[in-house]
């Protein structure tokens, strides 16, 4: 079970994971999240003080094949930074499949660079990241899937319940 330390005069609240490590610090409306080093989904307090569990996702991205490989790798760093910017966390390294032939042309492209990410984020936090994918001309397709809890536990993204 989670325990909450007392509120100090600065408005600071800490929430501790059962392992004893501090998982987040909440200052008034600002929330700082830091994952438990022992694994597990973590917890985030929203502005109303409700807790939102971190959810496990798999993200597949197909990047335009006409880019050179260094530009495609730069997209991997951009995606990682945007996920971290919304409070998400990428588990492990992205699975880089490299340049592959598409089954059918997409936006007049025959090839694309494939990358797969295992990540966790609060529900709804990745909406802005997906919006960026839809706007970008370099991202041909993306697919964000919420993983079932048993599959996320098998991949080591959350602790087994």
PDB file of N, CA and C in Angstrom, residues 16-105:
ATOM      1  N   UNK A  16       5.155   7.471  -1.032  1.00  0.00           N
ATOM      2  CA  UNK A  16       6.177   6.427  -1.041  1.00  0.00           C
ATOM      3  C   UNK A  16       5.606   5.104  -1.531  1.00  0.00           C
ATOM      4  N   UNK A  17       6.413   4.408  -2.308  1.00  0.00           N
ATOM      5  CA  UNK A  17       6.112   3.071  -2.790  1.00  0.00           C
ATOM      6  C   UNK A  17       6.360   2.113  -1.624  1.00  0.00           C
ATOM      7  N   UNK A  18       5.718   0.939  -1.608  1.00  0.00           N
ATOM      8  CA  UNK A  18       5.952  -0.016  -0.521  1.00  0.00           C
ATOM      9  C   UNK A  18       7.419  -0.391  -0.334  1.00  0.00           C
ATOM     10  N   UNK A  19       8.242  -0.257  -1.374  1.00  0.00           N
ATOM     11  CA  UNK A  19       9.653  -0.606  -1.234  1.00  0.00           C
ATOM     12  C   UNK A  19      10.394   0.456  -0.414  1.00  0.00           C
ATOM     13  N   UNK A  20       9.742   1.577  -0.126  1.00  0.00           N
ATOM     14  CA  UNK A  20      10.356   2.610   0.702  1.00  0.00           C
ATOM     15  C   UNK A  20      10.933   3.764  -0.086  1.00  0.00           C
ATOM     16  N   UNK A  21      10.958   3.679  -1.387  1.00  0.00           N
ATOM     17  CA  UNK A  21      11.521   4.755  -2.197  1.00  0.00           C
ATOM     18  C   UNK A  21      10.447   5.801  -2.480  1.00  0.00           C
ATOM     19  N   UNK A  22      10.829   7.046  -2.519  1.00  0.00           N
ATOM     20  CA  UNK A  22       9.883   8.114  -2.829  1.00  0.00           C
ATOM     21  C   UNK A  22       9.612   8.079  -4.327  1.00  0.00           C
ATOM     22  N   UNK A  23       8.347   8.004  -4.707  1.00  0.00           N
ATOM     23  CA  UNK A  23       8.001   7.908  -6.118  1.00  0.00           C
ATOM     24  C   UNK A  23       7.573   9.224  -6.727  1.00  0.00           C
ATOM     25  N   UNK A  24       7.028  10.125  -5.965  1.00  0.00           N
ATOM     26  CA  UNK A  24       6.698  11.401  -6.547  1.00  0.00           C
ATOM     27  C   UNK A  24       6.643  12.447  -5.461  1.00  0.00           C
ATOM     28  N   UNK A  25       6.844  13.657  -5.891  1.00  0.00           N
ATOM     29  CA  UNK A  25       6.739  14.796  -4.985  1.00  0.00           C
ATOM     30  C   UNK A  25       5.763  15.756  -5.630  1.00  0.00           C
ATOM     31  N   UNK A  26       4.786  16.222  -4.868  1.00  0.00           N
ATOM     32  CA  UNK A  26       3.761  17.093  -5.414  1.00  0.00           C
ATOM     33  C   UNK A  26       3.863  18.449  -4.734  1.00  0.00           C
ATOM     34  N   UNK A  27       4.096  19.478  -5.520  1.00  0.00           N
ATOM     35  CA  UNK A  27       4.104  20.850  -5.029  1.00  0.00           C
ATOM     36  C   UNK A  27       2.847  21.525  -5.553  1.00  0.00           C
ATOM     37  N   UNK A  28       1.919  21.816  -4.696  1.00  0.00           N
ATOM     38  CA  UNK A  28       0.662  22.466  -5.065  1.00  0.00           C
ATOM     39  C   UNK A  28       0.084  21.782  -6.302  1.00  0.00           C
ATOM     40  N   UNK A  29       0.136  22.422  -7.495  1.00  0.00           N
ATOM     41  CA  UNK A  29      -0.435  21.800  -8.686  1.00  0.00           C
ATOM     42  C   UNK A  29       0.626  21.141  -9.558  1.00  0.00           C
ATOM     43  N   UNK A  30       1.906  21.357  -9.282  1.00  0.00           N
ATOM     44  CA  UNK A  30       2.971  20.759 -10.083  1.00  0.00           C
ATOM     45  C   UNK A  30       3.279  19.368  -9.545  1.00  0.00           C
ATOM     46  N   UNK A  31       3.440  18.396 -10.444  1.00  0.00           N
ATOM     47  CA  UNK A  31       3.717  17.023 -10.037  1.00  0.00           C
ATOM     48  C   UNK A  31       5.033  16.582 -10.656  1.00  0.00           C
ATOM     49  N   UNK A  32       5.912  16.012  -9.834  1.00  0.00           N
ATOM     50  CA  UNK A  32       7.153  15.436 -10.320  1.00  0.00           C
ATOM     51  C   UNK A  32       7.063  13.932 -10.107  1.00  0.00           C
ATOM     52  N   UNK A  33       7.303  13.155 -11.147  1.00  0.00           N
ATOM     53  CA  UNK A  33       7.203  11.701 -11.064  1.00  0.00           C
ATOM     54  C   UNK A  33       8.570  11.095 -11.272  1.00  0.00           C
ATOM     55  N   UNK A  34       8.897  10.134 -10.426  1.00  0.00           N
ATOM     56  CA  UNK A  34      10.131   9.398 -10.624  1.00  0.00           C
ATOM     57  C   UNK A  34       9.827   7.934 -10.376  1.00  0.00           C
ATOM     58  N   UNK A  35      10.124   7.043 -11.333  1.00  0.00           N
ATOM     59  CA  UNK A  35       9.721   5.653 -11.226  1.00  0.00           C
ATOM     60  C   UNK A  35      10.497   4.907 -10.142  1.00  0.00           C
ATOM     61  N   UNK A  36       9.863   3.877  -9.632  1.00  0.00           N
ATOM     62  CA  UNK A  36      10.518   3.024  -8.643  1.00  0.00           C
ATOM     63  C   UNK A  36      11.624   2.242  -9.325  1.00  0.00           C
ATOM     64  N   UNK A  37      12.788   2.198  -8.710  1.00  0.00           N
ATOM     65  CA  UNK A  37      13.917   1.499  -9.304  1.00  0.00           C
ATOM     66  C   UNK A  37      13.739  -0.015  -9.281  1.00  0.00           C
ATOM     67  N   UNK A  38      12.799  -0.497  -8.467  1.00  0.00           N
ATOM     68  CA  UNK A  38      12.561  -1.929  -8.391  1.00  0.00           C
ATOM     69  C   UNK A  38      11.521  -2.391  -9.400  1.00  0.00           C
ATOM     70  N   UNK A  39      11.055  -1.512 -10.261  1.00  0.00           N
ATOM     71  CA  UNK A  39      10.036  -1.855 -11.251  1.00  0.00           C
ATOM     72  C   UNK A  39       8.659  -1.523 -10.739  1.00  0.00           C
ATOM     73  N   UNK A  40       7.687  -1.703 -11.559  1.00  0.00           N
ATOM     74  CA  UNK A  40       6.316  -1.406 -11.182  1.00  0.00           C
ATOM     75  C   UNK A  40       5.810  -0.190 -11.927  1.00  0.00           C
ATOM     76  N   UNK A  41       4.496  -0.036 -11.980  1.00  0.00           N
ATOM     77  CA  UNK A  41       3.930   1.000 -12.802  1.00  0.00           C
ATOM     78  C   UNK A  41       4.050   2.400 -12.243  1.00  0.00           C
ATOM     79  N   UNK A  42       4.285   2.572 -10.962  1.00  0.00           N
ATOM     80  CA  UNK A  42       4.354   3.921 -10.405  1.00  0.00           C
ATOM     81  C   UNK A  42       2.970   4.506 -10.232  1.00  0.00           C
ATOM     82  N   UNK A  43       2.918   5.737  -9.773  1.00  0.00           N
ATOM     83  CA  UNK A  43       1.641   6.402  -9.535  1.00  0.00           C
ATOM     84  C   UNK A  43       1.849   7.894  -9.689  1.00  0.00           C
ATOM     85  N   UNK A  44       0.845   8.578 -10.173  1.00  0.00           N
ATOM     86  CA  UNK A  44       0.911  10.022 -10.351  1.00  0.00           C
ATOM     87  C   UNK A  44      -0.340  10.625  -9.754  1.00  0.00           C
ATOM     88  N   UNK A  45      -0.190  11.692  -8.989  1.00  0.00           N
ATOM     89  CA  UNK A  45      -1.344  12.404  -8.473  1.00  0.00           C
ATOM     90  C   UNK A  45      -1.714  13.497  -9.445  1.00  0.00           C
ATOM     91  N   UNK A  46      -2.983  13.564  -9.814  1.00  0.00           N
ATOM     92  CA  UNK A  46      -3.459  14.617 -10.692  1.00  0.00           C
ATOM     93  C   UNK A  46      -3.687  15.894  -9.918  1.00  0.00           C
ATOM     94  N   UNK A  47      -4.186  16.921 -10.600  1.00  0.00           N
ATOM     95  CA  UNK A  47      -4.378  18.215  -9.958  1.00  0.00           C
ATOM     96  C   UNK A  47      -5.454  18.147  -8.885  1.00  0.00           C
ATOM     97  N   UNK A  48      -6.377  17.185  -8.982  1.00  0.00           N
ATOM     98  CA  UNK A  48      -7.408  17.052  -7.952  1.00  0.00           C
ATOM     99  C   UNK A  48      -6.966  16.105  -6.839  1.00  0.00           C
ATOM    100  N   UNK A  49      -5.767  15.545  -6.921  1.00  0.00           N
ATOM    101  CA  UNK A  49      -5.275  14.648  -5.896  1.00  0.00           C
ATOM    102  C   UNK A  49      -5.651  13.198  -6.149  1.00  0.00           C
ATOM    103  N   UNK A  50      -6.320  12.890  -7.266  1.00  0.00           N
ATOM    104  CA  UNK A  50      -6.648  11.504  -7.583  1.00  0.00           C
ATOM    105  C   UNK A  50      -5.404  10.801  -8.092  1.00  0.00           C
ATOM    106  N   UNK A  51      -5.330   9.509  -7.898  1.00  0.00           N
ATOM    107  CA  UNK A  51      -4.174   8.767  -8.400  1.00  0.00           C
ATOM    108  C   UNK A  51      -4.514   8.159  -9.758  1.00  0.00           C
ATOM    109  N   UNK A  52      -3.558   8.183 -10.679  1.00  0.00           N
ATOM    110  CA  UNK A  52      -3.700   7.622 -12.009  1.00  0.00           C
ATOM    111  C   UNK A  52      -2.560   6.633 -12.202  1.00  0.00           C
ATOM    112  N   UNK A  53      -2.904   5.385 -12.468  1.00  0.00           N
ATOM    113  CA  UNK A  53      -1.869   4.378 -12.663  1.00  0.00           C
ATOM    114  C   UNK A  53      -1.203   4.578 -14.016  1.00  0.00           C
ATOM    115  N   UNK A  54       0.073   4.286 -14.052  1.00  0.00           N
ATOM    116  CA  UNK A  54       0.805   4.311 -15.308  1.00  0.00           C
ATOM    117  C   UNK A  54       0.388   3.083 -16.108  1.00  0.00           C
ATOM    118  N   UNK A  55       0.136   3.280 -17.396  1.00  0.00           N
ATOM    119  CA  UNK A  55      -0.286   2.188 -18.262  1.00  0.00           C
ATOM    120  C   UNK A  55       0.848   1.818 -19.202  1.00  0.00           C
ATOM    121  N   UNK A  56       0.899   0.539 -19.561  1.00  0.00           N
ATOM    122  CA  UNK A  56       1.951   0.044 -20.453  1.00  0.00           C
ATOM    123  C   UNK A  56       1.448   0.090 -21.898  1.00  0.00           C
ATOM    124  N   UNK A  57       2.315   0.564 -22.802  1.00  0.00           N
ATOM    125  CA  UNK A  57       1.970   0.699 -24.212  1.00  0.00           C
ATOM    126  C   UNK A  57       3.090   0.137 -25.081  1.00  0.00           C
ATOM    127  N   UNK A  58       2.710  -0.225 -26.307  1.00  0.00           N
ATOM    128  CA  UNK A  58       3.678  -0.520 -27.357  1.00  0.00           C
ATOM    129  C   UNK A  58       3.399   0.461 -28.487  1.00  0.00           C
ATOM    130  N   UNK A  59       4.437   1.135 -28.951  1.00  0.00           N
ATOM    131  CA  UNK A  59       4.309   2.123 -30.011  1.00  0.00           C
ATOM    132  C   UNK A  59       5.153   1.675 -31.197  1.00  0.00           C
ATOM    133  N   UNK A  60       4.529   1.557 -32.365  1.00  0.00           N
ATOM    134  CA  UNK A  60       5.258   1.267 -33.595  1.00  0.00           C
ATOM    135  C   UNK A  60       5.176   2.493 -34.486  1.00  0.00           C
ATOM    136  N   UNK A  61       6.318   2.896 -35.012  1.00  0.00           N
ATOM    137  CA  UNK A  61       6.393   4.074 -35.867  1.00  0.00           C
ATOM    138  C   UNK A  61       7.083   3.688 -37.163  1.00  0.00           C
ATOM    139  N   UNK A  62       6.532   4.148 -38.293  1.00  0.00           N
ATOM    140  CA  UNK A  62       7.168   3.981 -39.598  1.00  0.00           C
ATOM    141  C   UNK A  62       7.559   5.373 -40.081  1.00  0.00           C
ATOM    142  N   UNK A  63       8.855   5.578 -40.269  1.00  0.00           N
ATOM    143  CA  UNK A  63       9.403   6.872 -40.669  1.00  0.00           C
ATOM    144  C   UNK A  63       9.714   6.826 -42.156  1.00  0.00           C
ATOM    145  N   UNK A  64       9.528   7.945 -42.835  1.00  0.00           N
ATOM    146  CA  UNK A  64       9.722   8.067 -44.284  1.00  0.00           C
ATOM    147  C   UNK A  64      11.052   7.458 -44.722  1.00  0.00           C
ATOM    148  N   UNK A  65      11.014   6.595 -45.725  1.00  0.00           N
ATOM    149  CA  UNK A  65      12.195   5.887 -46.198  1.00  0.00           C
ATOM    150  C   UNK A  65      13.158   6.740 -47.004  1.00  0.00           C
ATOM    151  N   UNK A  66      12.719   7.888 -47.492  1.00  0.00           N
ATOM    152  CA  UNK A  66      13.616   8.742 -48.286  1.00  0.00           C
ATOM    153  C   UNK A  66      14.585   9.531 -47.411  1.00  0.00           C
ATOM    154  N   UNK A  67      14.388   9.510 -46.090  1.00  0.00           N
ATOM    155  CA  UNK A  67      15.341  10.147 -45.188  1.00  0.00           C
ATOM    156  C   UNK A  67      16.595   9.286 -45.113  1.00  0.00           C
ATOM    157  N   UNK A  68      17.731   9.915 -44.807  1.00  0.00           N
ATOM    158  CA  UNK A  68      18.913   9.093 -44.563  1.00  0.00           C
ATOM    159  C   UNK A  68      18.806   8.490 -43.158  1.00  0.00           C
ATOM    160  N   UNK A  69      19.602   7.479 -42.913  1.00  0.00           N
ATOM    161  CA  UNK A  69      19.459   6.728 -41.664  1.00  0.00           C
ATOM    162  C   UNK A  69      19.744   7.584 -40.425  1.00  0.00           C
ATOM    163  N   UNK A  70      20.666   8.532 -40.529  1.00  0.00           N
ATOM    164  CA  UNK A  70      20.948   9.390 -39.368  1.00  0.00           C
ATOM    165  C   UNK A  70      19.747  10.280 -39.025  1.00  0.00           C
ATOM    166  N   UNK A  71      19.015  10.744 -40.037  1.00  0.00           N
ATOM    167  CA  UNK A  71      17.810  11.539 -39.778  1.00  0.00           C
ATOM    168  C   UNK A  71      16.718  10.676 -39.158  1.00  0.00           C
ATOM    169  N   UNK A  72      16.630   9.407 -39.582  1.00  0.00           N
ATOM    170  CA  UNK A  72      15.649   8.498 -38.993  1.00  0.00           C
ATOM    171  C   UNK A  72      15.993   8.204 -37.535  1.00  0.00           C
ATOM    172  N   UNK A  73      17.292   8.048 -37.216  1.00  0.00           N
ATOM    173  CA  UNK A  73      17.704   7.850 -35.819  1.00  0.00           C
ATOM    174  C   UNK A  73      17.440   9.099 -34.990  1.00  0.00           C
ATOM    175  N   UNK A  74      17.537  10.270 -35.608  1.00  0.00           N
ATOM    176  CA  UNK A  74      17.203  11.504 -34.891  1.00  0.00           C
ATOM    177  C   UNK A  74      15.726  11.515 -34.498  1.00  0.00           C
ATOM    178  N   UNK A  75      14.869  10.909 -35.323  1.00  0.00           N
ATOM    179  CA  UNK A  75      13.457  10.793 -34.980  1.00  0.00           C
ATOM    180  C   UNK A  75      13.267   9.917 -33.740  1.00  0.00           C
ATOM    181  N   UNK A  76      14.095   8.893 -33.584  1.00  0.00           N
ATOM    182  CA  UNK A  76      14.007   8.031 -32.399  1.00  0.00           C
ATOM    183  C   UNK A  76      14.265   8.863 -31.145  1.00  0.00           C
ATOM    184  N   UNK A  77      15.275   9.717 -31.203  1.00  0.00           N
ATOM    185  CA  UNK A  77      15.583  10.586 -30.061  1.00  0.00           C
ATOM    186  C   UNK A  77      14.460  11.587 -29.820  1.00  0.00           C
ATOM    187  N   UNK A  78      13.864  12.105 -30.891  1.00  0.00           N
ATOM    188  CA  UNK A  78      12.760  13.051 -30.763  1.00  0.00           C
ATOM    189  C   UNK A  78      11.550  12.389 -30.115  1.00  0.00           C
ATOM    190  N   UNK A  79      11.244  11.175 -30.545  1.00  0.00           N
ATOM    191  CA  UNK A  79      10.104  10.448 -29.967  1.00  0.00           C
ATOM    192  C   UNK A  79      10.362  10.160 -28.496  1.00  0.00           C
ATOM    193  N   UNK A  80      11.576   9.731 -28.166  1.00  0.00           N
ATOM    194  CA  UNK A  80      11.917   9.449 -26.763  1.00  0.00           C
ATOM    195  C   UNK A  80      11.781  10.702 -25.907  1.00  0.00           C
ATOM    196  N   UNK A  81      12.229  11.839 -26.428  1.00  0.00           N
ATOM    197  CA  UNK A  81      12.127  13.098 -25.681  1.00  0.00           C
ATOM    198  C   UNK A  81      10.679  13.529 -25.509  1.00  0.00           C
ATOM    199  N   UNK A  82       9.830  13.324 -26.556  1.00  0.00           N
ATOM    200  CA  UNK A  82       8.434  13.731 -26.411  1.00  0.00           C
ATOM    201  C   UNK A  82       7.687  12.855 -25.420  1.00  0.00           C
ATOM    202  N   UNK A  83       8.002  11.561 -25.382  1.00  0.00           N
ATOM    203  CA  UNK A  83       7.363  10.672 -24.401  1.00  0.00           C
ATOM    204  C   UNK A  83       7.783  11.081 -22.991  1.00  0.00           C
ATOM    205  N   UNK A  84       9.061  11.364 -22.803  1.00  0.00           N
ATOM    206  CA  UNK A  84       9.540  11.809 -21.488  1.00  0.00           C
ATOM    207  C   UNK A  84       8.953  13.167 -21.127  1.00  0.00           C
ATOM    208  N   UNK A  85       8.708  14.012 -22.121  1.00  0.00           N
ATOM    209  CA  UNK A  85       8.159  15.347 -21.876  1.00  0.00           C
ATOM    210  C   UNK A  85       6.742  15.331 -21.350  1.00  0.00           C
ATOM    211  N   UNK A  86       5.978  14.279 -21.639  1.00  0.00           N
ATOM    212  CA  UNK A  86       4.605  14.189 -21.132  1.00  0.00           C
ATOM    213  C   UNK A  86       4.518  13.307 -19.887  1.00  0.00           C
ATOM    214  N   UNK A  87       5.663  12.951 -19.326  1.00  0.00           N
ATOM    215  CA  UNK A  87       5.675  12.166 -18.094  1.00  0.00           C
ATOM    216  C   UNK A  87       5.749  10.673 -18.309  1.00  0.00           C
ATOM    217  N   UNK A  88       5.992  10.237 -19.541  1.00  0.00           N
ATOM    218  CA  UNK A  88       6.105   8.811 -19.825  1.00  0.00           C
ATOM    219  C   UNK A  88       7.528   8.320 -19.638  1.00  0.00           C
ATOM    220  N   UNK A  89       7.671   7.019 -19.762  1.00  0.00           N
ATOM    221  CA  UNK A  89       8.984   6.401 -19.590  1.00  0.00           C
ATOM    222  C   UNK A  89       9.145   5.297 -20.619  1.00  0.00           C
ATOM    223  N   UNK A  90      10.276   5.281 -21.318  1.00  0.00           N
ATOM    224  CA  UNK A  90      10.559   4.234 -22.294  1.00  0.00           C
ATOM    225  C   UNK A  90      11.330   3.131 -21.593  1.00  0.00           C
ATOM    226  N   UNK A  91      10.870   1.890 -21.771  1.00  0.00           N
ATOM    227  CA  UNK A  91      11.504   0.735 -21.131  1.00  0.00           C
ATOM    228  C   UNK A  91      12.452   0.086 -22.125  1.00  0.00           C
ATOM    229  N   UNK A  92      13.718   0.028 -21.763  1.00  0.00           N
ATOM    230  CA  UNK A  92      14.709  -0.565 -22.640  1.00  0.00           C
ATOM    231  C   UNK A  92      15.022   0.348 -23.808  1.00  0.00           C
ATOM    232  N   UNK A  93      15.712  -0.198 -24.782  1.00  0.00           N
ATOM    233  CA  UNK A  93      16.022   0.549 -25.999  1.00  0.00           C
ATOM    234  C   UNK A  93      14.943   0.299 -27.035  1.00  0.00           C
ATOM    235  N   UNK A  94      14.660   1.291 -27.891  1.00  0.00           N
ATOM    236  CA  UNK A  94      13.703   1.041 -28.971  1.00  0.00           C
ATOM    237  C   UNK A  94      14.207  -0.083 -29.872  1.00  0.00           C
ATOM    238  N   UNK A  95      13.284  -0.893 -30.340  1.00  0.00           N
ATOM    239  CA  UNK A  95      13.619  -1.996 -31.245  1.00  0.00           C
ATOM    240  C   UNK A  95      13.673  -1.429 -32.659  1.00  0.00           C
ATOM    241  N   UNK A  96      14.890  -1.264 -33.198  1.00  0.00           N
ATOM    242  CA  UNK A  96      15.107  -0.656 -34.505  1.00  0.00           C
ATOM    243  C   UNK A  96      15.129  -1.749 -35.558  1.00  0.00           C
ATOM    244  N   UNK A  97      14.138  -1.755 -36.454  1.00  0.00           N
ATOM    245  CA  UNK A  97      14.080  -2.759 -37.504  1.00  0.00           C
ATOM    246  C   UNK A  97      14.806  -2.304 -38.757  1.00  0.00           C
ATOM    247  N   UNK A  98      15.079  -1.028 -38.879  1.00  0.00           N
ATOM    248  CA  UNK A  98      15.770  -0.516 -40.060  1.00  0.00           C
ATOM    249  C   UNK A  98      14.812  -0.260 -41.211  1.00  0.00           C
ATOM    250  N   UNK A  99      15.385  -0.160 -42.389  1.00  0.00           N
ATOM    251  CA  UNK A  99      14.607   0.174 -43.582  1.00  0.00           C
ATOM    252  C   UNK A  99      13.981  -1.091 -44.160  1.00  0.00           C
ATOM    253  N   UNK A 100      12.678  -1.042 -44.371  1.00  0.00           N
ATOM    254  CA  UNK A 100      11.933  -2.179 -44.908  1.00  0.00           C
ATOM    255  C   UNK A 100      11.050  -1.714 -46.053  1.00  0.00           C
ATOM    256  N   UNK A 101      10.750  -2.628 -46.948  1.00  0.00           N
ATOM    257  CA  UNK A 101       9.820  -2.371 -48.041  1.00  0.00           C
ATOM    258  C   UNK A 101       8.397  -2.412 -47.476  1.00  0.00           C
ATOM    259  N   UNK A 102       7.582  -1.414 -47.809  1.00  0.00           N
ATOM    260  CA  UNK A 102       6.193  -1.372 -47.358  1.00  0.00           C
ATOM    261  C   UNK A 102       5.353  -2.336 -48.204  1.00  0.00           C
ATOM    262  N   UNK A 103       4.291  -2.870 -47.640  1.00  0.00           N
ATOM    263  CA  UNK A 103       3.415  -3.787 -48.360  1.00  0.00           C
ATOM    264  C   UNK A 103       2.683  -3.062 -49.487  1.00  0.00           C
ATOM    265  N   UNK A 104       2.420  -1.783 -49.305  1.00  0.00           N
ATOM    266  CA  UNK A 104       1.767  -0.959 -50.314  1.00  0.00           C
ATOM    267  C   UNK A 104       2.270   0.472 -50.137  1.00  0.00           C
ATOM    268  N   UNK A 105       2.250   1.279 -51.194  1.00  0.00           N
ATOM    269  CA  UNK A 105       2.753   2.657 -51.063  1.00  0.00           C
ATOM    270  C   UNK A 105       1.905   3.477 -50.082  1.00  0.00           C
TER     271      UNK A 105
END
